[in-house]
Amino acid sequence: MPSTPHQLSNLPIRERLGLRPIINVSGTMTTLGASIIVPEAIQAMAEIAPQFVEMDDLQRKASAVIAKLTGGEAGFVTASAASGIAMSVAATMTGTGLLAIERLPDDTERLKNEVIVQLGHVVNYGGVIDQSIRQCGAKAILAGTVSVAQAYHVADAINEKTAAGLYVVAHHTVQYGMLSLPEFVEICHAKGVPVIVDAASEYDLRRFLEEGADLVVYSGHKFLGGPTSGIVAGRKDLVRAGYLQNRGIGRGMKVGKESVAGVMAALEAWAVRDHDGIRAREQSALDLWLTSLSTLKGLAVRIVPDPTNNPLDRIEIKVLPESGYSANGLAIALAAGTPPIIVRNHEVERGHFFLDPCNLHPGEEHIVAEQIAKLLNQKERPEGAMARPVKSTASALRWPD
Ligand SMILES: *Cc1c(COP(=O)(O)O)cnc(C)c1O
């Protein structure tokens, strides 16, 4: 029988689909498939896939697991953290008003329809966060300046139309000059305004609720190693109102049974995961990179902690001119190599990039070290080795070509 690509099933899936076998030292990037899904979640997803379930009951079970892990009163699973933010914002606008839920994003004049965000928290994680507010028909009220927010900026922005305060915990935000979460919560709560925390990429499942958040939103597919999903946890009345958005703006963000079951399993696995063992494995990759890359001429290498205090260190590689590369040029050369290696390059215009050890398959740390050494030790430099980064949308606009 002639074989179609799908029948070549003895090939690894990336080869079968014609995809590059990238090594991810970039972090939990959704554009790279986020994370390595843990075996417990894969098994739960496979098991539930052919079964029928009553989705409200499945989400009720998920609520109990989320409550147990986060310390919140209740919770639900969404398609992504971005949808969790939108559904949380909508919850603070509509409550359990079923007609208002159906009418969003219109007819918001009689609802509270303003959401306060510190200007330094207006981030882009692939989409812009204020769109998660605007898509509900609400307005983002930006408090403070890009580098300073004071209590009065937030307090004076609150009025009778304020639905919520949105607080972002992420490496994307300005890391200084902003109010701390307890400060932000105190100001909002003094005027009866609930606080939603975007903690999509954070390890700590309890801290933000403990610090007074009314709702907290996590990604299921980042450090948790679950399927693509989001988790909303917190005050029961707001969780209920958020879940009801599945009849409204949440419908187009629907999460399937496989993701709900998968993220429940990932949460349970997180609770018993050998966090120290994982940290030790990440540390040994960092040690290997630090030792081997420090000997290369033109690189300055050091270990740096995670900017939002997740228990995770990374290697920062400063690429000096005597290496014959710019940081951007070296990152591009690594991505063009065999196998392609994708580094953490969001600050590459500052002359450095990072290696993130949290998504490595066993042995990949050696390949990364060897490829970097090879590029620096070879005599020639590839074209574009000194290229400065250019922000280009050309390839996005060409897709699917
Ligand atoms: C990744 C991220 C998101 C988006 O998460 P998804 O689950 O991919 O929608 C939102 N906020 C922050 C701070 C993030 O890091």
GROMACS .gro file of C-alpha atoms in nm, residues 81-399:
model
  319
   81ALA     CA    1  -0.495   3.245   3.117
   82ALA     CA    2  -0.588   3.518   2.869
   83SER     CA    3  -0.945   3.387   2.859
   84GLY     CA    4  -0.938   3.354   3.239
   85ILE     CA    5  -0.855   3.725   3.263
   86ALA     CA    6  -1.138   3.821   3.029
   87MET     CA    7  -1.389   3.597   3.208
   88SER     CA    8  -1.277   3.734   3.546
   89VAL     CA    9  -1.317   4.092   3.429
   90ALA     CA   10  -1.661   4.007   3.290
   91ALA     CA   11  -1.751   3.845   3.625
   92THR     CA   12  -1.682   4.169   3.810
   93MET     CA   13  -1.906   4.353   3.564
   94THR     CA   14  -2.209   4.126   3.534
   95GLY     CA   15  -2.212   3.921   3.853
   96THR     CA   16  -2.467   3.647   3.790
   97GLY     CA   17  -2.686   3.868   3.570
   98LEU     CA   18  -2.763   3.626   3.289
   99LEU     CA   19  -2.896   3.889   3.050
  100ALA     CA   20  -2.594   4.113   3.105
  101ILE     CA   21  -2.371   3.811   3.041
  102GLU     CA   22  -2.539   3.753   2.705
  103ARG     CA   23  -2.530   4.121   2.616
  104LEU     CA   24  -2.154   4.178   2.666
  105PRO     CA   25  -1.965   4.358   2.523
  106ASP     CA   26  -2.266   4.586   2.468
  107ASP     CA   27  -2.507   4.751   2.708
  108THR     CA   28  -2.245   4.812   2.975
  109GLU     CA   29  -2.367   5.161   3.074
  110ARG     CA   30  -2.567   5.027   3.365
  111LEU     CA   31  -2.281   4.799   3.472
  112LYS     CA   32  -1.956   4.884   3.638
  113ASN     CA   33  -1.734   4.899   3.333
  114GLU     CA   34  -1.395   5.036   3.430
  115VAL     CA   35  -1.089   4.831   3.524
  116ILE     CA   36  -0.785   4.994   3.684
  117VAL     CA   37  -0.436   4.881   3.584
  118GLN     CA   38  -0.104   5.036   3.676
  119LEU     CA   39   0.053   5.166   3.354
  120GLY     CA   40   0.369   4.960   3.411
  121HIS     CA   41   0.150   4.648   3.412
  122VAL     CA   42   0.006   4.695   3.063
  123VAL     CA   43   0.197   4.403   2.914
  124ASN     CA   44   0.202   4.210   2.591
  125TYR     CA   45   0.235   3.833   2.634
  126GLY     CA   46   0.157   3.763   2.271
  127GLY     CA   47  -0.163   3.961   2.302
  128VAL     CA   48  -0.211   4.293   2.479
  129ILE     CA   49  -0.363   4.267   2.826
  130ASP     CA   50  -0.596   4.564   2.795
  131GLN     CA   51  -0.773   4.383   2.511
  132SER     CA   52  -0.885   4.124   2.768
  133ILE     CA   53  -1.060   4.418   2.936
  134ARG     CA   54  -1.192   4.583   2.620
  135GLN     CA   55  -1.335   4.263   2.479
  136CYS     CA   56  -1.576   4.259   2.774
  137GLY     CA   57  -1.694   4.607   2.683
  138ALA     CA   58  -1.500   4.761   2.972
  139LYS     CA   59  -1.244   5.037   2.968
  140ALA     CA   60  -0.891   5.007   3.099
  141ILE     CA   61  -0.815   5.298   3.331
  142LEU     CA   62  -0.438   5.337   3.340
  143ALA     CA   63  -0.299   5.450   3.675
  144GLY     CA   64   0.036   5.623   3.724
  145THR     CA   65   0.319   5.652   3.474
  146VAL     CA   66   0.526   5.385   3.306
  147SER     CA   67   0.783   5.393   3.586
  148VAL     CA   68   0.596   5.516   3.894
  149ALA     CA   69   0.257   5.435   4.042
  150GLN     CA   70   0.161   5.577   4.379
  151ALA     CA   71  -0.133   5.499   4.604
  152TYR     CA   72  -0.316   5.818   4.500
  153HIS     CA   73  -0.294   5.723   4.130
  154VAL     CA   74  -0.499   5.412   4.200
  155ALA     CA   75  -0.722   5.558   4.474
  156ASP     CA   76  -0.819   5.860   4.264
  157ALA     CA   77  -0.897   5.641   3.963
  158ILE     CA   78  -1.166   5.452   4.156
  159ASN     CA   79  -1.524   5.570   4.119
  160GLU     CA   80  -1.875   5.420   4.113
  161LYS     CA   81  -1.806   5.269   3.767
  162THR     CA   82  -1.499   5.073   3.880
  163ALA     CA   83  -1.553   4.699   3.832
  164ALA     CA   84  -1.210   4.573   3.933
  165GLY     CA   85  -0.841   4.636   3.975
  166LEU     CA   86  -0.616   4.418   3.761
  167TYR     CA   87  -0.267   4.340   3.894
  168VAL     CA   88  -0.004   4.164   3.682
  169VAL     CA   89   0.279   3.953   3.822
  170ALA     CA   90   0.524   3.880   3.542
  171HIS     CA   91   0.872   3.941   3.410
  172HIS     CA   92   0.698   4.146   3.138
  173THR     CA   93   0.598   4.426   3.378
  174VAL     CA   94   0.812   4.717   3.491
  175GLN     CA   95   0.995   4.563   3.786
  176TYR     CA   96   1.027   4.878   3.998
  177GLY     CA   97   0.820   5.178   4.099
  178MET     CA   98   0.489   4.987   4.097
  179LEU     CA   99   0.268   4.925   4.400
  180SER     CA  100   0.308   4.589   4.568
  181LEU     CA  101   0.007   4.357   4.555
  182PRO     CA  102  -0.080   4.411   4.926
  183GLU     CA  103  -0.070   4.790   4.871
  184PHE     CA  104  -0.286   4.764   4.557
  185VAL     CA  105  -0.533   4.536   4.737
  186GLU     CA  106  -0.559   4.768   5.036
  187ILE     CA  107  -0.648   5.067   4.818
  188CYS     CA  108  -0.903   4.873   4.610
  189HIS     CA  109  -1.065   4.694   4.902
  190ALA     CA  110  -1.102   5.019   5.097
  191LYS     CA  111  -1.343   5.124   4.820
  192GLY     CA  112  -1.506   4.782   4.777
  193VAL     CA  113  -1.329   4.703   4.449
  194PRO     CA  114  -1.225   4.340   4.385
  195VAL     CA  115  -0.872   4.262   4.265
  196ILE     CA  116  -0.788   4.019   3.985
  197VAL     CA  117  -0.428   3.898   3.967
  198ASP     CA  118  -0.272   3.776   3.643
  199ALA     CA  119  -0.022   3.522   3.775
  200ALA     CA  120  -0.013   3.321   3.451
  201SER     CA  121   0.352   3.230   3.475
  202GLU     CA  122   0.399   3.202   3.853
  203TYR     CA  123   0.486   2.891   4.056
  204ASP     CA  124   0.323   3.003   4.380
  205LEU     CA  125  -0.037   2.885   4.378
  206ARG     CA  126  -0.130   3.035   4.716
  207ARG     CA  127   0.055   3.360   4.773
  208PHE     CA  128  -0.158   3.603   4.571
  209LEU     CA  129  -0.486   3.492   4.728
  210GLU     CA  130  -0.316   3.508   5.068
  211GLU     CA  131  -0.213   3.864   4.987
  212GLY     CA  132  -0.577   3.955   4.934
  213ALA     CA  133  -0.653   3.894   4.565
  214ASP     CA  134  -1.019   3.813   4.502
  215LEU     CA  135  -0.945   3.616   4.186
  216VAL     CA  136  -0.615   3.483   4.060
  217VAL     CA  137  -0.548   3.350   3.710
  218TYR     CA  138  -0.282   3.093   3.619
  219SER     CA  139  -0.182   2.922   3.297
  220GLY     CA  140  -0.232   2.547   3.302
  221HIS     CA  141   0.037   2.498   3.038
  222LYS     CA  142   0.329   2.683   3.190
  223PHE     CA  143   0.510   2.558   3.501
  224LEU     CA  144   0.225   2.323   3.590
  225GLY     CA  145   0.292   2.118   3.277
  226GLY     CA  146  -0.075   2.075   3.198
  227PRO     CA  147  -0.253   2.097   2.863
  228THR     CA  148  -0.328   2.436   2.709
  229SER     CA  149  -0.565   2.588   2.964
  230GLY     CA  150  -0.611   2.853   3.228
  231ILE     CA  151  -0.711   2.833   3.592
  232VAL     CA  152  -0.921   3.088   3.780
  233ALA     CA  153  -0.937   3.062   4.159
  234GLY     CA  154  -1.069   3.270   4.446
  235ARG     CA  155  -1.390   3.410   4.590
  236LYS     CA  156  -1.683   3.179   4.527
  237ASP     CA  157  -1.932   3.446   4.413
  238LEU     CA  158  -1.685   3.580   4.158
  239VAL     CA  159  -1.580   3.232   4.045
  240ARG     CA  160  -1.946   3.150   3.986
  241ALA     CA  161  -1.997   3.472   3.789
  242GLY     CA  162  -1.680   3.398   3.592
  243TYR     CA  163  -1.787   3.044   3.508
  244LEU     CA  164  -2.126   3.176   3.391
  245GLN     CA  165  -1.942   3.370   3.119
  246ASN     CA  166  -1.932   3.038   2.933
  247ARG     CA  167  -2.282   3.145   2.825
  248GLY     CA  168  -2.141   3.474   2.699
  249ILE     CA  169  -1.800   3.602   2.592
  250GLY     CA  170  -1.643   3.280   2.724
  251ARG     CA  171  -1.819   3.062   2.469
  252GLY     CA  172  -1.562   3.129   2.201
  253MET     CA  173  -1.289   3.035   2.451
  254LYS     CA  174  -1.439   2.699   2.539
  255VAL     CA  175  -1.222   2.447   2.716
  256GLY     CA  176  -1.270   2.077   2.643
  257LYS     CA  177  -1.310   1.784   2.880
  258GLU     CA  178  -0.957   1.666   2.798
  259SER     CA  179  -0.805   1.994   2.911
  260VAL     CA  180  -1.010   2.009   3.231
  261ALA     CA  181  -0.915   1.653   3.323
  262GLY     CA  182  -0.556   1.713   3.214
  263VAL     CA  183  -0.507   2.023   3.422
  264MET     CA  184  -0.670   1.858   3.725
  265ALA     CA  185  -0.412   1.580   3.696
  266ALA     CA  186  -0.132   1.834   3.649
  267LEU     CA  187  -0.243   2.016   3.966
  268GLU     CA  188  -0.252   1.694   4.166
  269ALA     CA  189   0.091   1.603   4.027
  270TRP     CA  190   0.225   1.949   4.115
  271ALA     CA  191   0.126   1.895   4.477
  272VAL     CA  192   0.344   1.584   4.502
  273ARG     CA  193   0.610   1.675   4.245
  274ASP     CA  194   0.972   1.633   4.348
  275HIS     CA  195   1.041   2.007   4.331
  276ASP     CA  196   1.384   1.972   4.493
  277GLY     CA  197   1.483   1.702   4.245
  278ILE     CA  198   1.374   1.918   3.952
  279ARG     CA  199   1.561   2.216   4.092
  280ALA     CA  200   1.873   2.001   4.129
  281ARG     CA  201   1.844   1.886   3.768
  282GLU     CA  202   1.806   2.245   3.649
  283GLN     CA  203   2.104   2.345   3.863
  284SER     CA  204   2.323   2.080   3.704
  285ALA     CA  205   2.238   2.217   3.358
  286LEU     CA  206   2.321   2.569   3.480
  287ASP     CA  207   2.651   2.448   3.627
  288LEU     CA  208   2.740   2.273   3.303
  289TRP     CA  209   2.667   2.587   3.098
  290LEU     CA  210   2.848   2.814   3.341
  291THR     CA  211   3.162   2.599   3.339
  292SER     CA  212   3.176   2.522   2.969
  293LEU     CA  213   3.067   2.860   2.829
  294SER     CA  214   3.290   3.065   3.062
  295THR     CA  215   3.594   2.931   2.877
  296LEU     CA  216   3.474   3.070   2.542
  297LYS     CA  217   3.628   3.395   2.426
  298GLY     CA  218   3.382   3.681   2.391
  299LEU     CA  219   3.109   3.555   2.624
  300ALA     CA  220   3.041   3.678   2.977
  301VAL     CA  221   2.828   3.421   3.152
  302ARG     CA  222   2.652   3.435   3.487
  303ILE     CA  223   2.359   3.282   3.672
  304VAL     CA  224   2.065   3.516   3.732
  305PRO     CA  225   1.755   3.459   3.945
  306ASP     CA  226   1.402   3.476   3.803
  307PRO     CA  227   1.280   3.838   3.812
  308THR     CA  228   0.952   3.752   3.986
  309ASN     CA  229   1.114   3.520   4.241
  310ASN     CA  230   0.998   3.192   4.096
  311PRO     CA  231   1.234   2.921   4.226
  312LEU     CA  232   1.420   2.917   3.896
  313ASP     CA  233   1.759   3.049   3.785
  314ARG     CA  234   1.876   3.110   3.432
  315ILE     CA  235   2.209   3.166   3.258
  316GLU     CA  236   2.264   3.512   3.117
  317ILE     CA  237   2.505   3.520   2.823
  318LYS     CA  238   2.647   3.859   2.743
  319VAL     CA  239   2.785   3.848   2.389
  320LEU     CA  240   3.089   4.077   2.353
  321PRO     CA  241   3.208   4.214   2.016
  322GLU     CA  242   3.533   4.009   2.027
  323SER     CA  243   3.320   3.697   1.987
  324GLY     CA  244   3.244   3.805   1.632
  325TYR     CA  245   2.874   3.792   1.706
  326SER     CA  246   2.610   4.023   1.835
  327ALA     CA  247   2.374   3.868   2.091
  328ASN     CA  248   2.107   3.873   1.824
  329GLY     CA  249   2.340   3.722   1.562
  330LEU     CA  250   2.436   3.436   1.793
  331ALA     CA  251   2.072   3.371   1.887
  332ILE     CA  252   1.980   3.356   1.517
  333ALA     CA  253   2.272   3.125   1.438
  334LEU     CA  254   2.162   2.889   1.718
  335ALA     CA  255   1.804   2.889   1.589
  336ALA     CA  256   1.933   2.807   1.240
  337GLY     CA  257   2.152   2.518   1.362
  338THR     CA  258   2.101   2.144   1.370
  339PRO     CA  259   1.920   2.090   1.595
  340PRO     CA  260   1.768   2.437   1.617
  341ILE     CA  261   1.808   2.592   1.963
  342ILE     CA  262   1.567   2.866   2.070
  343VAL     CA  263   1.710   3.090   2.341
  344ARG     CA  264   1.533   3.343   2.564
  345ASN     CA  265   1.589   3.659   2.364
  346HIS     CA  266   1.340   3.917   2.486
  347GLU     CA  267   1.623   4.152   2.593
  348VAL     CA  268   1.855   4.073   2.304
  349GLU     CA  269   1.892   4.438   2.202
  350ARG     CA  270   2.070   4.489   2.535
  351GLY     CA  271   2.350   4.257   2.420
  352HIS     CA  272   2.255   3.943   2.605
  353PHE     CA  273   2.020   3.648   2.602
  354PHE     CA  274   1.931   3.380   2.853
  355LEU     CA  275   1.925   3.001   2.867
  356ASP     CA  276   1.629   2.869   3.063
  357PRO     CA  277   1.674   2.514   3.199
  358CYS     CA  278   1.312   2.439   3.288
  359ASN     CA  279   1.201   2.271   2.964
  360LEU     CA  280   1.496   2.045   2.886
  361HIS     CA  281   1.469   1.681   2.791
  362PRO     CA  282   1.753   1.471   2.938
  363GLY     CA  283   2.084   1.538   2.766
  364GLU     CA  284   1.974   1.847   2.574
  365GLU     CA  285   2.185   2.071   2.799
  366HIS     CA  286   2.496   1.910   2.648
  367ILE     CA  287   2.378   1.974   2.293
  368VAL     CA  288   2.315   2.339   2.380
  369ALA     CA  289   2.666   2.379   2.525
  370GLU     CA  290   2.825   2.203   2.225
  371GLN     CA  291   2.638   2.410   1.967
  372ILE     CA  292   2.735   2.738   2.130
  373ALA     CA  293   3.098   2.627   2.152
  374LYS     CA  294   3.093   2.517   1.789
  375LEU     CA  295   2.962   2.851   1.667
  376LEU     CA  296   3.228   3.041   1.864
  377ASN     CA  297   3.519   2.811   1.785
  378GLN     CA  298   3.462   2.784   1.412
  379LYS     CA  299   3.678   3.015   1.199
  380GLU     CA  300   3.408   3.173   0.986
  381ARG     CA  301   3.112   3.367   1.107
  382PRO     CA  302   2.776   3.308   0.939
  383GLU     CA  303   2.610   3.589   0.751
  384GLY     CA  304   2.431   3.820   0.990
  385ALA     CA  305   2.657   3.726   1.283
  386MET     CA  306   2.672   4.088   1.394
  387ALA     CA  307   2.313   4.170   1.296
  388ARG     CA  308   2.125   4.408   1.517
  389PRO     CA  309   1.774   4.300   1.611
  390VAL     CA  310   1.498   4.435   1.392
  391LYS     CA  311   1.136   4.417   1.495
  392SER     CA  312   0.970   4.270   1.191
  393THR     CA  313   0.614   4.161   1.132
  394ALA     CA  314   0.691   4.041   0.780
  395SER     CA  315   0.676   3.670   0.852
  396ALA     CA  316   0.354   3.703   1.056
  397LEU     CA  317   0.194   3.882   0.764
  398ARG     CA  318   0.309   3.609   0.523
  399TRP     CA  319   0.157   3.322   0.721
   0.00000   0.00000   0.00000
